[in-house]
Short mmCIF file of C-alpha atoms and ligand atoms in Angstrom, two decimals:
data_model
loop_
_atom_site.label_atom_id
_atom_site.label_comp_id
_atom_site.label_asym_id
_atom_site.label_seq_id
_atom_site.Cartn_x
_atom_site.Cartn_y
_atom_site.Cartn_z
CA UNK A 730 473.95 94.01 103.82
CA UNK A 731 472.74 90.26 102.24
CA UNK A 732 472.53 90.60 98.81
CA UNK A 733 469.28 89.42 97.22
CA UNK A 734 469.34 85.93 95.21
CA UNK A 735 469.35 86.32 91.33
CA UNK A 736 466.64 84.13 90.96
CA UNK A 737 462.88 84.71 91.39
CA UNK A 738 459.94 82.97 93.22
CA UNK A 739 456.54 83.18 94.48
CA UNK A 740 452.87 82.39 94.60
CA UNK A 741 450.63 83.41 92.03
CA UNK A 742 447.07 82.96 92.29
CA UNK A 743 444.75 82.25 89.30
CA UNK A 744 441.11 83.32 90.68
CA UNK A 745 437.91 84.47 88.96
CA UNK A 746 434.34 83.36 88.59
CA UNK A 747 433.33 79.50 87.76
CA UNK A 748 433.87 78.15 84.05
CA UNK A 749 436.18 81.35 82.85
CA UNK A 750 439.22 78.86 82.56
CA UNK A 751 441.15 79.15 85.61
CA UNK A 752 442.72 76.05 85.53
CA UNK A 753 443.10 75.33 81.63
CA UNK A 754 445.35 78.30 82.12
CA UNK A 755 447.40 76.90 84.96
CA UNK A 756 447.98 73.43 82.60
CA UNK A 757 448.69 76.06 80.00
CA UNK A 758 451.48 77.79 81.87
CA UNK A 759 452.67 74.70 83.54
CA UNK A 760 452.90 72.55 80.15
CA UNK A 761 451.31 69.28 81.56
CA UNK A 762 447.76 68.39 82.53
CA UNK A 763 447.09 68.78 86.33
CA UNK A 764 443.99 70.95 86.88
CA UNK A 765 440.54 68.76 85.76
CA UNK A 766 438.60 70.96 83.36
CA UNK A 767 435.39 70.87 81.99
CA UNK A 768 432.59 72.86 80.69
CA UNK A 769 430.26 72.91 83.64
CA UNK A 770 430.46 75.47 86.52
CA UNK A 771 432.19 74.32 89.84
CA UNK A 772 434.62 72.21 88.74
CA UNK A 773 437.64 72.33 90.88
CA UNK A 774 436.54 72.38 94.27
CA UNK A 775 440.54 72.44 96.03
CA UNK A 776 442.87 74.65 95.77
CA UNK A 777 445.86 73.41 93.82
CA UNK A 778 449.49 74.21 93.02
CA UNK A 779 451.35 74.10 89.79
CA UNK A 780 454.56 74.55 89.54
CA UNK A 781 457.12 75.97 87.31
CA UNK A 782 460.57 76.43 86.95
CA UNK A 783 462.93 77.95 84.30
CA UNK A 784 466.38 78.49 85.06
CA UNK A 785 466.15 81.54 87.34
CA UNK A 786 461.98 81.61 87.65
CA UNK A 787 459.92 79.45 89.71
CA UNK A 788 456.75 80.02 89.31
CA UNK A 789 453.85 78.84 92.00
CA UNK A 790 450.87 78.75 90.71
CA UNK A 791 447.77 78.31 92.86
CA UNK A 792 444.25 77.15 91.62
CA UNK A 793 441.66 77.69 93.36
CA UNK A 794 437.41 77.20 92.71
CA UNK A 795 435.28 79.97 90.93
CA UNK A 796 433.80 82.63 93.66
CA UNK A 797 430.56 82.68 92.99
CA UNK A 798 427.39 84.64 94.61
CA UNK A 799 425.38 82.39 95.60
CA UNK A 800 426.28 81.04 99.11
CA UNK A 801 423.29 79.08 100.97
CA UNK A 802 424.56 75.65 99.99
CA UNK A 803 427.40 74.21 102.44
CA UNK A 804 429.75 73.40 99.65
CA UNK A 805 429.11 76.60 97.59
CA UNK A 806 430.35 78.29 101.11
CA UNK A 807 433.54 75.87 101.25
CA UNK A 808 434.53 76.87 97.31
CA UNK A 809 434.08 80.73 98.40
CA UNK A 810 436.10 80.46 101.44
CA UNK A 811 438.83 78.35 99.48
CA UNK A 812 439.12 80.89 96.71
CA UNK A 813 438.84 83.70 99.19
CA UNK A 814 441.41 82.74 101.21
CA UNK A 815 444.44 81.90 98.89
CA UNK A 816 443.86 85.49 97.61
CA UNK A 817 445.62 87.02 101.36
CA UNK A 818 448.43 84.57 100.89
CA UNK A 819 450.12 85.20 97.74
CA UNK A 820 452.92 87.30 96.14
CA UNK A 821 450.92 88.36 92.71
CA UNK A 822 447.17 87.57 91.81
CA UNK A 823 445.86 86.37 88.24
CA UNK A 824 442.46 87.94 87.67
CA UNK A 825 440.61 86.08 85.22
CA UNK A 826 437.43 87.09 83.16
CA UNK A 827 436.34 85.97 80.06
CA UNK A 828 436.69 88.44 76.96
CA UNK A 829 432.58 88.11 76.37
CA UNK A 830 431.79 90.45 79.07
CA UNK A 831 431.56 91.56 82.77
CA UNK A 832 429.33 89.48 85.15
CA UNK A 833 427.93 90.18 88.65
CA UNK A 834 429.87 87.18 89.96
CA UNK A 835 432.88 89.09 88.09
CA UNK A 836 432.06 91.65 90.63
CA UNK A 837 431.93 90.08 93.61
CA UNK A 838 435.99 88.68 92.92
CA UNK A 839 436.59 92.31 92.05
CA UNK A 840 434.96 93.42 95.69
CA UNK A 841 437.14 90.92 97.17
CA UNK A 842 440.42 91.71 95.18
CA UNK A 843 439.98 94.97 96.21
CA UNK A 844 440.78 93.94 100.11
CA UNK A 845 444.20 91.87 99.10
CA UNK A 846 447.05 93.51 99.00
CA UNK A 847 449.28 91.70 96.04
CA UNK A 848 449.07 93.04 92.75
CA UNK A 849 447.05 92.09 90.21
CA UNK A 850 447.13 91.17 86.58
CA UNK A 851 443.89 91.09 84.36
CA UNK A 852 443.43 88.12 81.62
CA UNK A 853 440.86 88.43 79.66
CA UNK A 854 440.60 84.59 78.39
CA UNK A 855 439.10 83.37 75.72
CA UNK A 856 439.92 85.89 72.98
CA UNK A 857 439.93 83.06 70.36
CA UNK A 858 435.92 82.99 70.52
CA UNK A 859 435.60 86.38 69.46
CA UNK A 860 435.18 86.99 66.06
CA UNK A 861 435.40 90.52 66.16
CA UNK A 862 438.38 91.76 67.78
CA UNK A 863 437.81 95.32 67.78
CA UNK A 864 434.33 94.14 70.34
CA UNK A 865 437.14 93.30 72.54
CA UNK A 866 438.39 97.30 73.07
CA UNK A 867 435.13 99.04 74.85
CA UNK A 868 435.64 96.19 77.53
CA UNK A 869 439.34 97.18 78.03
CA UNK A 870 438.50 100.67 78.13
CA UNK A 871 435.81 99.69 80.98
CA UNK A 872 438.01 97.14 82.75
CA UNK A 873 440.64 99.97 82.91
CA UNK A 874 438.45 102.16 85.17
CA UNK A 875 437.33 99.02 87.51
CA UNK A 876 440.65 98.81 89.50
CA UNK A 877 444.34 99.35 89.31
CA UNK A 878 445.83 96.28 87.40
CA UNK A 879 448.98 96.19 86.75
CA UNK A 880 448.46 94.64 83.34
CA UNK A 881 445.61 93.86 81.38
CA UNK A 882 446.41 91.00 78.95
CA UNK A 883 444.04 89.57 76.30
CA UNK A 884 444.84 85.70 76.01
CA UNK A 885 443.57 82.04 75.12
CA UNK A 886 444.36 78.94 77.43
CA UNK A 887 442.92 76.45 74.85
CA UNK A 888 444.98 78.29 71.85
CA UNK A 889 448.19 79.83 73.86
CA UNK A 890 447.63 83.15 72.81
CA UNK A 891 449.91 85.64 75.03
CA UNK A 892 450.81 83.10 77.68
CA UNK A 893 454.54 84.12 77.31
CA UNK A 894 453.22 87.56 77.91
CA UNK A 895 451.57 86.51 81.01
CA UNK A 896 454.47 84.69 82.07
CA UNK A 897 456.83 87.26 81.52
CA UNK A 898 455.22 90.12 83.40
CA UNK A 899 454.40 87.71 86.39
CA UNK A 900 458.13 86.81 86.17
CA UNK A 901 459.15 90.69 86.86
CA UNK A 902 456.35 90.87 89.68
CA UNK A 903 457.99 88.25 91.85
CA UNK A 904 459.98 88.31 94.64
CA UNK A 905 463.73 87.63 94.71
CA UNK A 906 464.09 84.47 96.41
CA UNK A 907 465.80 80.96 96.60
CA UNK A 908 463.41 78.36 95.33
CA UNK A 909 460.71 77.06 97.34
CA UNK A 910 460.44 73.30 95.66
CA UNK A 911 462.67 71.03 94.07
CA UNK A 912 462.76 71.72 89.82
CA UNK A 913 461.30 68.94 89.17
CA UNK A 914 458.18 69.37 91.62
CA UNK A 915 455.39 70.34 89.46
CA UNK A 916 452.79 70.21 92.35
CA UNK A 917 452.39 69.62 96.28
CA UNK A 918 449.22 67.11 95.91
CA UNK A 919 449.72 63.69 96.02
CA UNK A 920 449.37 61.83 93.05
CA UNK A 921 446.29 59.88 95.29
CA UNK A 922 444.56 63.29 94.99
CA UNK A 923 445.18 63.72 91.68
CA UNK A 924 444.16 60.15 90.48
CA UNK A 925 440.84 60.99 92.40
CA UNK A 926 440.45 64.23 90.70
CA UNK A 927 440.70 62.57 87.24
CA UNK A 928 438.19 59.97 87.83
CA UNK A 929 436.02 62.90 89.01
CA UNK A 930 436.58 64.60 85.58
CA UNK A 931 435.54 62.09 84.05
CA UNK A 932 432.27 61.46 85.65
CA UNK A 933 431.49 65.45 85.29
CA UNK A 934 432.16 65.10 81.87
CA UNK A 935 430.06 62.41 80.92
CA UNK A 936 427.19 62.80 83.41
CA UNK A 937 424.06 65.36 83.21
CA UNK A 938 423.98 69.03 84.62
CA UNK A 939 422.82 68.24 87.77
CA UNK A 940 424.82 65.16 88.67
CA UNK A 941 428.55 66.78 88.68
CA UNK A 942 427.51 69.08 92.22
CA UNK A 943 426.48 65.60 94.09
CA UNK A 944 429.30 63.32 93.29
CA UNK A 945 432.86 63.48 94.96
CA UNK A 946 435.34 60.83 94.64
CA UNK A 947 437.42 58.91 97.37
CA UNK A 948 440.24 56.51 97.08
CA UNK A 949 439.83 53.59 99.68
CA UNK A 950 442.92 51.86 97.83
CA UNK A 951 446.29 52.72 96.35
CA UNK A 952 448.91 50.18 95.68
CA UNK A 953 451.56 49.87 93.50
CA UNK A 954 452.59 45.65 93.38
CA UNK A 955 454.49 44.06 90.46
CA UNK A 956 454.32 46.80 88.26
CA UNK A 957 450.80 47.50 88.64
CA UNK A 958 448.76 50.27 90.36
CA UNK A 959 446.01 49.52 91.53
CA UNK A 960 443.50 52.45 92.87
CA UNK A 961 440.64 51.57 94.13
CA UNK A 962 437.55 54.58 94.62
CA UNK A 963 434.05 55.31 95.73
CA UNK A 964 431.68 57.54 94.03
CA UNK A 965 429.62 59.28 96.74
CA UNK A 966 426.28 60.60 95.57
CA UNK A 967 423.41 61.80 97.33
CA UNK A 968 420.46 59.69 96.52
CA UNK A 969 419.51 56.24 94.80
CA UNK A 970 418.61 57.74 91.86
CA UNK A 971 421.79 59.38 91.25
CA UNK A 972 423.87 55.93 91.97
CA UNK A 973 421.70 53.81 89.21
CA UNK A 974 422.41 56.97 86.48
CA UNK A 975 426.36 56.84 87.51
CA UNK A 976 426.37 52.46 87.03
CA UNK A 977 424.40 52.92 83.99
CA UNK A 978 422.66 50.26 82.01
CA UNK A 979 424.05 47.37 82.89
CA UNK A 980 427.30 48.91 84.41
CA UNK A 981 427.89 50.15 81.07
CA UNK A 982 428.75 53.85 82.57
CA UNK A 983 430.61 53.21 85.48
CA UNK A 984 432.78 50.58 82.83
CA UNK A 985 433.02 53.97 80.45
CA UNK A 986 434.43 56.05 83.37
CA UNK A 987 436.63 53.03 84.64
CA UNK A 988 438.19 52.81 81.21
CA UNK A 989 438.78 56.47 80.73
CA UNK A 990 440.11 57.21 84.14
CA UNK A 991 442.62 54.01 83.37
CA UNK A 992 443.69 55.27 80.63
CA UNK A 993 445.00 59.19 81.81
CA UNK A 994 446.42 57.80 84.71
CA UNK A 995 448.62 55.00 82.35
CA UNK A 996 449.55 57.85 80.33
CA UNK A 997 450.59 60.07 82.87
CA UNK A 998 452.53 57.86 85.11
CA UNK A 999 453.81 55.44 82.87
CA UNK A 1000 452.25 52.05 84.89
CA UNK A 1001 449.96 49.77 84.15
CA UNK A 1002 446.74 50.62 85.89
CA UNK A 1003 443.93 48.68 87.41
CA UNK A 1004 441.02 50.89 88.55
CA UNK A 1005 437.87 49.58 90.50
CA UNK A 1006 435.13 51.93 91.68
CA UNK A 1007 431.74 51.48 93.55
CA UNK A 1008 429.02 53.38 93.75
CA UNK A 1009 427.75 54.58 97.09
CA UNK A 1010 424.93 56.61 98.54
CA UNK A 1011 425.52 59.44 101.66
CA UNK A 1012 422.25 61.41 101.80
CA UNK A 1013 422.91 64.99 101.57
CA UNK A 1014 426.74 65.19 101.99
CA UNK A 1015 427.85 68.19 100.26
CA UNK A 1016 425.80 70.43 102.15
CA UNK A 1017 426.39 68.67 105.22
CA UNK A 1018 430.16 70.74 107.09
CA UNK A 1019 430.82 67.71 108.58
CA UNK A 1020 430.52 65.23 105.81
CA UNK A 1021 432.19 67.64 103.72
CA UNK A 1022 435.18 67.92 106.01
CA UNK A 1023 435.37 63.89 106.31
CA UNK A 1024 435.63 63.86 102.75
CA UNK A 1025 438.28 66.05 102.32
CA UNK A 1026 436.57 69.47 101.99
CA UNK A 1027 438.75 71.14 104.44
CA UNK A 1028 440.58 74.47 104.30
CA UNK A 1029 443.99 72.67 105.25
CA UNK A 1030 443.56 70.40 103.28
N1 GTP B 1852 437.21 78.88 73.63
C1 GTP B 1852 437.93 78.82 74.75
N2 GTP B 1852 437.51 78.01 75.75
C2 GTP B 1852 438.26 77.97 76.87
C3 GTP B 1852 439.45 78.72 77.02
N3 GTP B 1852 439.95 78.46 78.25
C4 GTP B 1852 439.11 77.58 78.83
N4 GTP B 1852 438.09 77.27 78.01
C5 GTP B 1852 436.97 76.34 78.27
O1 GTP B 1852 436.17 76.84 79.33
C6 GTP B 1852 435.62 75.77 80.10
C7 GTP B 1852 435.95 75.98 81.57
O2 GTP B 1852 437.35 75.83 81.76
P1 GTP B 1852 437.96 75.52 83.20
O3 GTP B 1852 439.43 75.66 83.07
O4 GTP B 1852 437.41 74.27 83.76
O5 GTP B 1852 437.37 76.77 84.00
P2 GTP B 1852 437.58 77.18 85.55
O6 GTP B 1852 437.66 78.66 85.61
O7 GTP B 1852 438.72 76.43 86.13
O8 GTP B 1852 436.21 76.70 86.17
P3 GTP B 1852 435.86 76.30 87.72
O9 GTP B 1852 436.89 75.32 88.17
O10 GTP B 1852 434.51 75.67 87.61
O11 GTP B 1852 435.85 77.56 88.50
C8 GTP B 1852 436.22 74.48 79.52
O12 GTP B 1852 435.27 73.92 78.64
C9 GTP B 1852 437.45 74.98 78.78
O13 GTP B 1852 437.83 74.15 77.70
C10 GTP B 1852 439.87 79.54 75.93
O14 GTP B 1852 440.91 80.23 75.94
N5 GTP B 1852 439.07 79.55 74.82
MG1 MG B 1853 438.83 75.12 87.64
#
């Protein structure tokens, strides 16, 4: 008989309904930015790994977009299927809700949970904005009945309350196993993708409610000469309109988001940084399955 490695390592998924703080957690529990947050709905749109390892853990962590019920719009389809998806592929699942109540799109990831057959844990995020903690026990009593988790942990991504706790009962649900990645891989996206993903944070971020669903980013250009980088992008949005609110007054936005994006990516990859973007129009991409898929809105990819 082979005798099992000593150290651990899987895939973990981190799924839920939009906005509940999927991926704040997964920069939580990986220590470093990766995931782009924000406060609006729909944010991530890929699914994404972090990765961590200790000295006899690695943990793969796997973002993925909110599941959501509402499913007539192309792209809301492509999020579903993304998050759906990951869920038959992993070792362990992260189930996460938010600790001021129980949804109907909370539900539906429950309905589809119920199909997968890795275990699942049960965060219940953002304890810190309860000011009442005793509120917080009808809803574990409830959750308890909903399915058979095999944990149900209270916690806070933005605060890093219980994230050990998390970590260490994911750490006994793995599998025994040689490492999958090198331990110093901390995801399997380019850093392309992820410099595109940050200059789409920023744009959600700064830009109305409506905005953040019709704007992707793509980079044409990404050089590094000299000790400079220089990425060059194009905002895709959806109608005229759209492309005057994203240049701004003057260019006085699109500067804003230039600056920001520059910034992050200095920071996080030590380089100086040149960014240039331009604004273009493509009627009706995101709910368009071929557009999507020419703009990187693929399952593989
Ligand atoms: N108060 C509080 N806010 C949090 C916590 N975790 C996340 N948030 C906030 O919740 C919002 C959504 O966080 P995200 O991490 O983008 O949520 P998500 O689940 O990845 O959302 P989608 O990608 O749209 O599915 C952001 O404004 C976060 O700062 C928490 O523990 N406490
Ligand atoms: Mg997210």
């Amino acid at each position: 008989m082979t005798e099992l490695p000593a150290t651990r390592c899987g895939y973990i998924a981190l799924v839920g309904r939009p906005n509940v703080g999927k991926s704040t957690l997964l920069n939580r529990l990986i220590g470093q930015k990766l995931c782009i947050t924000s406060r609006k709905p729909q944010t991530t749109r890929h699914r994404i790994m972090g990765i961590k390892t200790t000295n006899d853990v690695q943990y793969v962590f796997v973002d993925t977009p909110g599941m959501h019920v509402d499913n007539k719009h192309a792209m809301n389809r492509y999020l579903n299927r993304a998050a759906t998806t990951t869920i038959l592929d992993v070792d362990v699942i992260v189930f996460v809700i938010e600790a001021g109540g129980w949804t109907k799109d909370d539900e539906l990831v429950l309905e589809k949970l119920k199909q997968a057959d890795a275990p699942v844990v049960l965060a219940v995020n953002k304890v810190d904005r309860l000011t009442n903690k005793e509120a917080l026990l009808p809803l574990l009593a409830d959750l308890n009945e909903k399915m058979s988790f095999k944990d149900i942990i209270p916690l806070s991504a933005t605060k890093g309350i219980n994230i050990d706790v998390l970590e260490q009962q994911l750490a006994t649900m793995l599998p025994h196993s040689e490492f999958f990645f090198a331990e110093d891989q901390i995801t399997d996206r380019s850093m392309r993708f992820v410099a595109a993903e940050l200059i789409r944070e920023k744009l959600i971020r700064r830009l109305g409610k409506e905005l953040p669903y019709a704007l992707t980013v793509e980079i044409e250009e990404y050089k590094q000469d000299d000790g400079v980088l220089t990425i060059g992008a194009v905002i895709w949005v959806e109608r005229p309109g759209q492309k005057a609110i994203v240049i701004g007054k003057g260019g006085a936005m699109l500067k804003e988001i230039g600056r920001q994006s520059r910034e992050e990516l200095e920071k996080m990859l030590e380089t100086k940084v040149f960014v240039r973007l331009w604004v273009k129009v493509r009627e009706g991409w995101s709910d368009d399955e071929r557009a999507l898929r020419s703009l990187g809105y693929s399952e593989d990819s």
